[in-house]
């Protein structure tokens, strides 16, 4: 298993390009199931999660060709309608095939994903939404079995905004008969990106990016050629890295509009943030100021940036409180940050962080994707050597992270 070793203390300098967004690419690649013909996707990041979704689509007999960051998918003759446990447990976003399969081939059998390190993460709202469109849903032997001759549009209210839930039902509704209205829908940029792709395929989706999405069903779709939007969480991670190391980094090929909450918080910590079109330049302050954070659905502060921000607060001047309102167990990185000398106390859904002047390097273990990123960030600023093991979590969602940091001057290497 790979490890990443970092000798901390180098202020990052230079320019870095952001890759395509994992969480936009996953549903968009799945949307290829909705039509015959060849879909072409550009700017697809090379990640383990993308490999996992390609593996699932291949299992369903879609034809997939990858050339660099371009992926071509043709799902003409689907030979299976099942997402097996082995594939779903590797990556829970696999449940995204449920809606498209029922919409296009009238049935699907998808393993229930089970819990994950950061929380229970049920999919009850995906199932309720699909049932509202007329699908019959049964839970048997750990699988969801869903079927419908043709889905019929209806009005559906999400009890809470769910990103993949909204994506799943949106993909089901595009081929349903009549109009579907999704209320209290998630508003993340990845939802808007998926709606744009569906519309390019001939769907009629209105209002994505707001909490009410209206979908007028069509009888068939056609393939599309699209470019995946930049990854806002990778962007935010590099922003924090620049601030943390007192560096000066220009982050290019990103979408600053998707990061307003992160930009605002970073400015409060004393960092200089200069936004220009598709570029963000971050200059770190001499001593970081503390700031409180509460994670919220978009456009609030993203839960996927919570762990990285906690590292920044660990070396800030003063006390800060970070409240995690999305996932019930997303503080797993705290005990590893303790090993690096951070002073953090958990109380319910909040972490109280007393900034310390420096962290000190130590061996630590990654437990999930964003927790891994936070440990790498901590290593960049810690005195001495930090060894992060189980970096396969990192490889799920960050493309060539150590190479990008190394190009900014970090002393970082991967060892096998
Ligand atoms: N929820 C339910 N029932 C449902 C669905 C969700 O109770 O049927 C709850 C969840 O337990 C959670 C909240 O609703 O408390 C929001 O979860 P959501 O469904 O929005 O999360 P997700 O769709 O499973 C996506 C991202 C996550 C990101 C969250 C929140 C993808 C593939 N994953 O997950 O990304 O943290 O939205 O923004 O889009 C990551 O990239 O590291 C990652 C975990």
Short mmCIF file of C-alpha atoms and ligand atoms in Angstrom, two decimals:
data_model
loop_
_atom_site.label_atom_id
_atom_site.label_comp_id
_atom_site.label_asym_id
_atom_site.label_seq_id
_atom_site.Cartn_x
_atom_site.Cartn_y
_atom_site.Cartn_z
CA UNK A 1 0.00 0.00 0.00
CA UNK A 2 1.24 3.48 -0.90
CA UNK A 3 2.24 6.10 1.64
CA UNK A 4 2.88 9.79 1.22
CA UNK A 5 5.81 11.32 3.06
CA UNK A 6 6.00 15.07 3.56
CA UNK A 7 8.76 17.24 5.01
CA UNK A 8 6.76 20.26 6.14
CA UNK A 9 7.56 23.93 6.34
CA UNK A 10 7.86 25.05 2.71
CA UNK A 11 5.67 28.03 1.66
CA UNK A 12 3.94 26.90 -1.55
CA UNK A 13 4.61 29.11 -4.57
CA UNK A 14 3.48 29.02 -8.17
CA UNK A 15 0.52 27.96 -10.25
CA UNK A 16 -1.63 24.84 -10.29
CA UNK A 17 -4.34 23.65 -12.70
CA UNK A 18 -7.55 22.18 -11.31
CA UNK A 19 -8.90 18.88 -12.68
CA UNK A 20 -12.46 18.01 -13.63
CA UNK A 21 -14.89 17.56 -10.72
CA UNK A 22 -15.24 14.01 -9.42
CA UNK A 23 -18.76 14.59 -8.10
CA UNK A 24 -19.90 16.13 -11.39
CA UNK A 25 -18.23 13.47 -13.55
CA UNK A 26 -19.79 10.53 -11.67
CA UNK A 27 -23.49 11.30 -12.40
CA UNK A 28 -22.66 12.63 -15.85
CA UNK A 29 -20.90 9.39 -16.87
CA UNK A 30 -23.93 7.49 -15.50
CA UNK A 31 -26.31 9.65 -17.57
CA UNK A 32 -24.92 7.83 -20.65
CA UNK A 33 -27.24 4.95 -19.62
CA UNK A 34 -30.22 7.08 -20.65
CA UNK A 35 -29.57 6.87 -24.39
CA UNK A 36 -28.20 4.92 -27.33
CA UNK A 37 -25.26 6.37 -29.28
CA UNK A 38 -21.84 7.60 -28.27
CA UNK A 39 -21.51 10.22 -25.54
CA UNK A 40 -18.19 12.05 -25.29
CA UNK A 41 -16.93 13.53 -22.02
CA UNK A 42 -13.87 15.79 -21.77
CA UNK A 43 -11.91 16.86 -18.67
CA UNK A 44 -12.74 13.63 -16.82
CA UNK A 45 -10.32 13.32 -13.86
CA UNK A 46 -8.24 10.15 -13.54
CA UNK A 47 -9.36 8.84 -10.16
CA UNK A 48 -10.21 5.58 -8.47
CA UNK A 49 -13.88 6.59 -8.14
CA UNK A 50 -14.04 7.27 -11.88
CA UNK A 51 -12.49 3.82 -12.50
CA UNK A 52 -15.15 2.33 -10.21
CA UNK A 53 -18.04 3.91 -12.10
CA UNK A 54 -16.51 2.84 -15.43
CA UNK A 55 -16.22 -0.68 -14.05
CA UNK A 56 -19.92 -0.66 -13.14
CA UNK A 57 -20.97 0.75 -16.53
CA UNK A 58 -18.82 -1.91 -18.28
CA UNK A 59 -20.46 -4.56 -16.13
CA UNK A 60 -23.81 -3.36 -17.50
CA UNK A 61 -22.23 -3.85 -20.99
CA UNK A 62 -21.70 -0.20 -21.91
CA UNK A 63 -18.79 0.27 -24.30
CA UNK A 64 -16.17 2.60 -22.77
CA UNK A 65 -13.09 4.09 -24.37
CA UNK A 66 -10.67 6.35 -22.50
CA UNK A 67 -8.05 8.55 -24.17
CA UNK A 68 -6.32 10.85 -21.67
CA UNK A 69 -9.03 12.92 -19.99
CA UNK A 70 -11.65 12.07 -22.66
CA UNK A 71 -14.08 9.22 -22.02
CA UNK A 72 -16.47 7.90 -24.70
CA UNK A 73 -19.42 5.82 -23.57
CA UNK A 74 -21.94 3.97 -25.69
CA UNK A 75 -24.70 2.20 -23.76
CA UNK A 76 -26.62 0.76 -26.73
CA UNK A 77 -27.16 -2.85 -25.72
CA UNK A 78 -27.33 -3.04 -21.94
CA UNK A 79 -27.05 -6.70 -20.96
CA UNK A 80 -27.65 -6.37 -17.20
CA UNK A 81 -29.76 -4.25 -14.88
CA UNK A 82 -27.91 -4.96 -11.67
CA UNK A 83 -25.35 -3.05 -9.59
CA UNK A 84 -23.80 -5.80 -7.43
CA UNK A 85 -22.73 -5.40 -3.81
CA UNK A 86 -19.03 -5.75 -4.63
CA UNK A 87 -19.15 -2.69 -6.88
CA UNK A 88 -21.54 -0.57 -4.78
CA UNK A 89 -19.66 -1.08 -1.51
CA UNK A 90 -16.49 0.18 -3.21
CA UNK A 91 -18.23 3.41 -4.08
CA UNK A 92 -21.69 4.43 -2.91
CA UNK A 93 -22.26 6.81 -5.86
CA UNK A 94 -22.91 3.56 -7.78
CA UNK A 95 -26.55 3.90 -6.62
CA UNK A 96 -26.83 6.61 -9.27
CA UNK A 97 -27.56 3.90 -11.86
CA UNK A 98 -30.91 3.20 -10.20
CA UNK A 99 -32.93 6.08 -11.71
CA UNK A 100 -31.49 5.87 -15.25
CA UNK A 101 -31.90 2.05 -15.46
CA UNK A 102 -35.55 2.12 -14.38
CA UNK A 103 -36.22 5.02 -16.77
CA UNK A 104 -34.58 3.41 -19.79
CA UNK A 105 -34.89 -0.37 -19.34
CA UNK A 106 -37.80 -0.46 -16.87
CA UNK A 107 -36.01 -2.21 -14.03
CA UNK A 108 -32.96 -2.20 -11.80
CA UNK A 109 -31.53 -4.27 -8.99
CA UNK A 110 -29.05 -2.22 -6.98
CA UNK A 111 -27.27 -3.26 -3.80
CA UNK A 112 -27.98 -1.09 -0.76
CA UNK A 113 -24.68 0.68 -0.07
CA UNK A 114 -24.64 0.30 3.72
CA UNK A 115 -22.98 2.84 6.04
CA UNK A 116 -19.66 4.53 5.45
CA UNK A 117 -16.89 6.03 7.59
CA UNK A 118 -18.48 9.49 7.71
CA UNK A 119 -22.07 8.50 8.54
CA UNK A 120 -25.03 6.18 7.99
CA UNK A 121 -25.88 7.81 4.65
CA UNK A 122 -29.26 6.20 3.90
CA UNK A 123 -30.80 6.31 0.40
CA UNK A 124 -34.43 6.40 1.58
CA UNK A 125 -35.09 9.68 -0.29
CA UNK A 126 -33.80 8.21 -3.58
CA UNK A 127 -36.28 5.37 -3.12
CA UNK A 128 -39.21 7.59 -2.05
CA UNK A 129 -38.65 9.84 -5.06
CA UNK A 130 -38.57 6.92 -7.47
CA UNK A 131 -41.70 5.45 -5.87
CA UNK A 132 -43.43 8.83 -6.31
CA UNK A 133 -42.74 8.55 -10.05
CA UNK A 134 -44.61 5.23 -10.00
CA UNK A 135 -41.79 2.69 -9.61
CA UNK A 136 -42.52 -0.37 -7.54
CA UNK A 137 -39.74 -0.72 -4.97
CA UNK A 138 -38.88 -3.81 -2.95
CA UNK A 139 -35.99 -4.42 -0.60
CA UNK A 140 -34.76 -8.01 -0.77
CA UNK A 141 -31.56 -9.69 0.38
CA UNK A 142 -29.72 -6.36 0.71
CA UNK A 143 -30.82 -5.18 -2.73
CA UNK A 144 -33.31 -2.58 -3.98
CA UNK A 145 -35.45 -4.01 -6.75
CA UNK A 146 -37.21 -1.29 -8.69
CA UNK A 147 -39.39 -1.53 -11.77
CA UNK A 148 -41.88 0.51 -13.78
CA UNK A 149 -43.33 0.11 -17.28
CA UNK A 150 -43.02 3.83 -17.72
CA UNK A 151 -42.37 6.31 -14.94
CA UNK A 152 -44.96 9.07 -14.59
CA UNK A 153 -44.05 12.61 -13.53
CA UNK A 154 -45.29 13.91 -10.17
CA UNK A 155 -44.53 16.45 -7.44
CA UNK A 156 -41.88 15.30 -4.94
CA UNK A 157 -40.56 17.04 -1.82
CA UNK A 158 -37.15 15.98 -0.46
CA UNK A 159 -37.22 15.93 3.36
CA UNK A 160 -33.68 17.28 3.16
CA UNK A 161 -31.60 18.34 0.18
CA UNK A 162 -29.62 15.35 -1.07
CA UNK A 163 -27.07 15.70 -3.86
CA UNK A 164 -27.05 12.20 -5.36
CA UNK A 165 -30.75 11.79 -4.45
CA UNK A 166 -31.64 14.85 -6.56
CA UNK A 167 -29.41 13.57 -9.37
CA UNK A 168 -30.94 10.10 -9.29
CA UNK A 169 -34.55 11.34 -9.46
CA UNK A 170 -33.69 13.99 -12.05
CA UNK A 171 -32.23 11.29 -14.32
CA UNK A 172 -35.30 9.09 -13.79
CA UNK A 173 -37.73 11.96 -14.50
CA UNK A 174 -36.24 13.04 -17.84
CA UNK A 175 -37.76 9.96 -19.52
CA UNK A 176 -40.96 9.90 -17.43
CA UNK A 177 -44.36 10.70 -18.89
CA UNK A 178 -45.38 14.28 -18.06
CA UNK A 179 -44.08 16.83 -15.61
CA UNK A 180 -42.05 16.23 -12.44
CA UNK A 181 -41.45 18.95 -9.87
CA UNK A 182 -38.66 18.34 -7.32
CA UNK A 183 -38.92 20.55 -4.25
CA UNK A 184 -36.22 21.21 -1.65
CA UNK A 185 -33.79 19.85 -4.25
CA UNK A 186 -30.03 20.14 -3.69
CA UNK A 187 -28.54 23.24 -5.32
CA UNK A 188 -24.90 22.17 -5.71
CA UNK A 189 -23.08 23.15 -8.94
CA UNK A 190 -22.83 19.42 -9.76
CA UNK A 191 -26.66 19.33 -10.02
CA UNK A 192 -26.63 22.23 -12.48
CA UNK A 193 -23.85 20.55 -14.46
CA UNK A 194 -25.87 17.34 -14.73
CA UNK A 195 -29.02 19.26 -15.75
CA UNK A 196 -27.01 21.03 -18.48
CA UNK A 197 -25.82 17.67 -19.83
CA UNK A 198 -29.35 16.20 -19.74
CA UNK A 199 -30.67 19.25 -21.62
CA UNK A 200 -27.94 18.82 -24.22
CA UNK A 201 -29.18 15.24 -24.62
CA UNK A 202 -32.66 16.58 -25.45
CA UNK A 203 -34.22 16.64 -21.96
CA UNK A 204 -36.26 19.55 -20.60
CA UNK A 205 -34.94 20.36 -17.11
CA UNK A 206 -35.58 23.84 -15.68
CA UNK A 207 -34.56 25.46 -12.41
CA UNK A 208 -31.46 23.37 -11.54
CA UNK A 209 -29.34 25.35 -9.08
CA UNK A 210 -32.49 26.47 -7.26
CA UNK A 211 -34.47 24.36 -4.79
CA UNK A 212 -37.31 23.72 -7.26
CA UNK A 213 -36.47 21.74 -10.38
CA UNK A 214 -39.09 21.15 -13.06
CA UNK A 215 -38.63 18.35 -15.55
CA UNK A 216 -40.88 17.83 -18.54
CA UNK A 217 -40.40 14.22 -19.59
CA UNK A 218 -39.47 13.32 -23.18
CA UNK A 219 -39.76 9.93 -24.91
CA UNK A 220 -36.09 9.62 -25.84
CA UNK A 221 -32.74 11.31 -25.57
CA UNK A 222 -29.71 11.52 -27.85
CA UNK A 223 -25.97 11.44 -27.01
CA UNK A 224 -24.00 14.59 -26.19
CA UNK A 225 -20.41 15.86 -26.07
CA UNK A 226 -19.60 17.79 -22.90
CA UNK A 227 -16.76 19.08 -20.72
CA UNK A 228 -16.78 18.37 -16.97
CA UNK A 229 -16.73 21.45 -14.70
CA UNK A 230 -13.67 22.11 -12.48
CA UNK A 231 -13.52 20.44 -9.07
CA UNK A 232 -14.51 23.03 -6.42
CA UNK A 233 -13.25 20.88 -3.53
CA UNK A 234 -9.83 20.35 -5.13
CA UNK A 235 -9.75 24.13 -5.69
CA UNK A 236 -10.66 24.79 -2.04
CA UNK A 237 -8.02 22.31 -0.85
CA UNK A 238 -5.27 24.17 -2.76
CA UNK A 239 -6.59 27.50 -1.43
CA UNK A 240 -6.25 26.26 2.13
CA UNK A 241 -2.79 24.83 1.37
CA UNK A 242 -1.59 28.23 0.12
CA UNK A 243 -2.95 30.03 3.22
CA UNK A 244 -1.65 27.40 5.62
CA UNK A 245 1.94 27.43 4.33
CA UNK A 246 2.04 31.25 4.08
CA UNK A 247 2.47 30.70 0.36
CA UNK A 248 1.40 32.50 -2.80
CA UNK A 249 -0.43 30.20 -5.19
CA UNK A 250 -2.44 30.91 -8.33
CA UNK A 251 -5.11 28.29 -8.85
CA UNK A 252 -6.09 28.16 -12.52
CA UNK A 253 -8.85 26.53 -14.56
CA UNK A 254 -11.25 26.74 -11.62
CA UNK A 255 -14.72 28.24 -11.11
CA UNK A 256 -14.51 30.92 -8.37
CA UNK A 257 -18.30 31.35 -8.39
CA UNK A 258 -18.66 27.85 -6.91
CA UNK A 259 -16.44 28.75 -3.93
CA UNK A 260 -17.97 31.96 -2.55
CA UNK A 261 -18.41 30.54 0.99
CA UNK A 262 -14.83 29.22 1.10
CA UNK A 263 -13.39 32.46 -0.32
CA UNK A 264 -15.26 34.52 2.29
CA UNK A 265 -14.05 32.39 5.18
CA UNK A 266 -10.48 32.37 3.92
CA UNK A 267 -10.51 36.17 3.73
CA UNK A 268 -11.67 36.28 7.37
CA UNK A 269 -8.60 34.26 8.34
CA UNK A 270 -6.43 37.09 7.05
CA UNK A 271 -5.48 35.53 3.70
CA UNK A 272 -5.40 37.66 0.60
CA UNK A 273 -7.68 36.15 -2.05
CA UNK A 274 -7.63 37.68 -5.54
CA UNK A 275 -10.30 36.38 -7.92
CA UNK A 276 -9.93 36.80 -11.68
CA UNK A 277 -12.24 35.07 -14.15
CA UNK A 278 -11.25 31.36 -13.88
CA UNK A 279 -8.38 31.93 -11.47
CA UNK A 280 -7.95 32.41 -7.73
CA UNK A 281 -4.69 33.65 -6.19
CA UNK A 282 -4.23 33.05 -2.48
CA UNK A 283 -1.49 34.66 -0.38
CA UNK A 284 -1.24 33.36 3.16
CA UNK A 285 -0.97 35.74 6.16
CA UNK A 286 1.92 35.77 8.66
CA UNK A 287 -0.39 34.42 11.37
CA UNK A 288 -3.76 32.93 10.49
CA UNK A 289 -6.79 34.35 12.37
CA UNK A 290 -9.44 32.03 13.72
CA UNK A 291 -12.92 31.81 12.16
CA UNK A 292 -16.03 29.77 12.99
CA UNK A 293 -17.54 27.44 10.40
CA UNK A 294 -20.83 25.64 10.02
CA UNK A 295 -21.17 23.19 7.15
CA UNK A 296 -24.36 23.51 5.13
CA UNK A 297 -25.79 22.45 1.80
CA UNK A 298 -24.68 24.67 -1.13
CA UNK A 299 -24.31 27.63 -1.24
CA UNK A 300 -23.27 27.21 2.43
CA UNK A 301 -19.81 26.11 3.52
CA UNK A 302 -19.21 22.60 2.03
CA UNK A 303 -18.84 19.60 4.34
CA UNK A 304 -16.19 18.36 1.88
CA UNK A 305 -13.97 21.31 2.95
CA UNK A 306 -14.50 20.91 6.70
CA UNK A 307 -11.48 18.69 7.45
CA UNK A 308 -9.11 20.88 5.42
CA UNK A 309 -10.34 24.05 7.16
CA UNK A 310 -9.88 22.38 10.53
CA UNK A 311 -6.15 22.06 9.81
CA UNK A 312 -5.99 25.77 9.05
CA UNK A 313 -7.77 26.56 12.32
CA UNK A 314 -5.39 24.23 14.18
CA UNK A 315 -2.56 26.71 13.59
CA UNK A 316 -4.68 29.89 13.78
CA UNK A 317 -4.42 32.54 16.47
CA UNK A 318 -7.24 31.95 18.97
CA UNK A 319 -10.25 29.72 19.32
CA UNK A 320 -12.60 28.53 16.57
CA UNK A 321 -15.69 26.36 16.42
CA UNK A 322 -16.45 24.11 13.45
CA UNK A 323 -19.97 22.63 13.34
CA UNK A 324 -20.67 19.70 11.04
CA UNK A 325 -24.38 19.59 10.19
CA UNK A 326 -24.40 17.26 7.15
CA UNK A 327 -22.75 14.01 8.29
CA UNK A 328 -22.89 12.67 11.85
CA UNK A 329 -19.41 11.16 11.96
CA UNK A 330 -17.23 13.49 9.95
CA UNK A 331 -14.62 14.26 12.62
CA UNK A 332 -12.58 11.08 12.18
CA UNK A 333 -9.54 13.12 11.18
CA UNK A 334 -9.47 14.78 14.64
CA UNK A 335 -7.67 11.95 16.43
CA UNK A 336 -5.01 11.87 13.71
CA UNK A 337 -4.59 15.67 13.95
CA UNK A 338 -4.08 15.19 17.73
CA UNK A 339 -1.07 13.04 16.85
CA UNK A 340 0.38 16.04 15.02
CA UNK A 341 -0.09 18.26 18.07
CA UNK A 342 -3.43 19.94 17.26
CA UNK A 343 -5.59 21.02 20.21
CA UNK A 344 -9.15 20.01 19.24
CA UNK A 345 -12.07 18.98 21.43
CA UNK A 346 -15.29 17.46 20.09
CA UNK A 347 -18.62 18.41 21.65
CA UNK A 348 -21.67 16.98 19.87
CA UNK A 349 -21.63 18.13 16.26
CA UNK A 350 -18.97 20.76 16.95
CA UNK A 351 -15.20 20.79 17.18
CA UNK A 352 -13.57 23.43 19.35
CA UNK A 353 -10.11 24.22 18.12
CA UNK A 354 -7.47 26.11 20.05
CA UNK A 355 -4.82 27.21 17.60
CA UNK A 356 -1.24 26.14 18.34
CA UNK A 357 1.90 27.86 16.93
CA UNK A 358 3.07 24.75 15.05
CA UNK A 359 2.20 21.12 14.34
CA UNK A 360 4.85 18.43 14.54
CA UNK A 361 5.20 15.66 11.97
CA UNK A 362 4.27 12.05 12.81
CA UNK A 363 2.96 8.90 11.11
CA UNK A 364 -0.83 9.19 10.58
CA UNK A 365 -3.52 7.15 8.90
CA UNK A 366 -6.09 8.33 6.35
CA UNK A 367 -9.68 7.23 6.98
CA UNK A 368 -11.72 8.79 4.18
CA UNK A 369 -11.15 11.00 1.18
CA UNK A 370 -11.35 14.50 2.67
CA UNK A 371 -9.74 13.37 5.95
CA UNK A 372 -6.76 12.18 3.86
CA UNK A 373 -6.50 15.59 2.21
CA UNK A 374 -6.50 17.25 5.63
CA UNK A 375 -3.61 15.06 6.80
CA UNK A 376 -1.57 15.95 3.72
CA UNK A 377 -2.25 19.64 4.42
CA UNK A 378 -1.22 19.18 8.04
CA UNK A 379 1.98 17.50 6.84
CA UNK A 380 2.78 20.48 4.61
CA UNK A 381 2.87 22.82 7.60
CA UNK A 382 4.12 20.48 10.34
CA UNK A 383 7.72 20.59 11.53
CA UNK A 384 9.67 17.51 10.40
CA UNK A 385 8.35 14.49 8.60
CA UNK A 386 4.72 13.32 8.31
CA UNK A 387 3.94 9.91 6.86
CA UNK A 388 0.35 9.46 5.68
CA UNK A 389 -0.66 5.85 5.12
CA UNK A 390 -3.78 4.37 3.46
CA UNK A 391 -3.62 6.99 0.74
CA UNK A 392 -5.90 4.90 -1.46
CA UNK A 393 -8.63 7.08 0.08
CA UNK A 394 -6.91 10.12 -1.40
CA UNK A 395 -6.61 8.49 -4.82
CA UNK A 396 -10.41 8.14 -4.94
CA UNK A 397 -10.86 11.86 -5.37
CA UNK A 398 -7.66 13.88 -5.95
CA UNK A 399 -5.84 13.63 -9.27
CA UNK A 400 -2.04 13.53 -8.91
CA UNK A 401 -2.21 15.50 -5.68
CA UNK A 402 1.38 14.92 -4.57
CA UNK A 403 2.67 15.84 -8.05
CA UNK A 404 0.70 19.09 -7.98
CA UNK A 405 2.01 19.95 -4.50
CA UNK A 406 5.54 19.01 -5.50
CA UNK A 407 5.34 21.41 -8.48
CA UNK A 408 4.45 24.16 -5.97
CA UNK A 409 7.68 23.45 -4.08
CA UNK A 410 6.43 21.03 -1.40
CA UNK A 411 8.81 18.29 -0.26
CA UNK A 412 6.39 15.45 -0.79
CA UNK A 413 6.79 11.97 -2.22
CA UNK A 414 4.81 8.81 -2.66
CA UNK A 415 6.43 5.55 -1.63
CA UNK A 416 5.13 2.14 -2.53
N1 LIG B 1 -29.69 11.68 3.33
C1 LIG B 1 -30.79 10.99 3.83
N2 LIG B 1 -31.49 10.19 2.98
C2 LIG B 1 -31.18 10.08 1.67
C3 LIG B 1 -30.07 10.78 1.16
C4 LIG B 1 -29.34 11.59 2.02
O1 LIG B 1 -31.10 11.07 5.01
O2 LIG B 1 -31.87 9.36 0.93
C5 LIG B 1 -28.90 12.53 4.24
C6 LIG B 1 -27.45 12.07 4.39
O3 LIG B 1 -27.31 11.06 5.36
C7 LIG B 1 -26.76 13.36 4.78
C8 LIG B 1 -27.54 14.42 3.98
O4 LIG B 1 -28.77 13.80 3.63
O5 LIG B 1 -26.94 13.60 6.15
C9 LIG B 1 -26.87 14.92 2.72
O6 LIG B 1 -26.33 13.82 2.00
P1 LIG B 1 -26.31 13.78 0.42
O7 LIG B 1 -27.28 12.78 -0.06
O8 LIG B 1 -26.41 15.16 -0.14
O9 LIG B 1 -24.85 13.21 0.14
P2 LIG B 1 -24.44 12.29 -1.08
O10 LIG B 1 -25.26 12.66 -2.25
O11 LIG B 1 -24.39 10.88 -0.64
C10 LIG B 1 -22.67 13.94 -2.07
C11 LIG B 1 -21.21 13.88 -2.40
C12 LIG B 1 -20.40 13.86 -1.11
C13 LIG B 1 -20.73 15.14 -0.33
C14 LIG B 1 -22.23 15.23 -0.07
C15 LIG B 1 -22.66 16.50 0.61
C16 LIG B 1 -21.19 12.70 -4.51
C17 LIG B 1 -20.85 11.48 -5.27
N3 LIG B 1 -20.94 12.68 -3.20
O12 LIG B 1 -22.95 12.76 -1.32
O13 LIG B 1 -19.04 13.88 -1.47
O14 LIG B 1 -20.05 15.13 0.90
O15 LIG B 1 -22.95 15.13 -1.33
O16 LIG B 1 -22.29 17.61 -0.13
O17 LIG B 1 -21.67 13.68 -5.08
C18 LIG B 1 -16.73 13.47 -1.21
O18 LIG B 1 -16.56 13.82 -2.38
O19 LIG B 1 -15.77 13.30 -0.41
C19 LIG B 1 -18.09 13.24 -0.71
C20 LIG B 1 -18.34 12.53 0.39
#
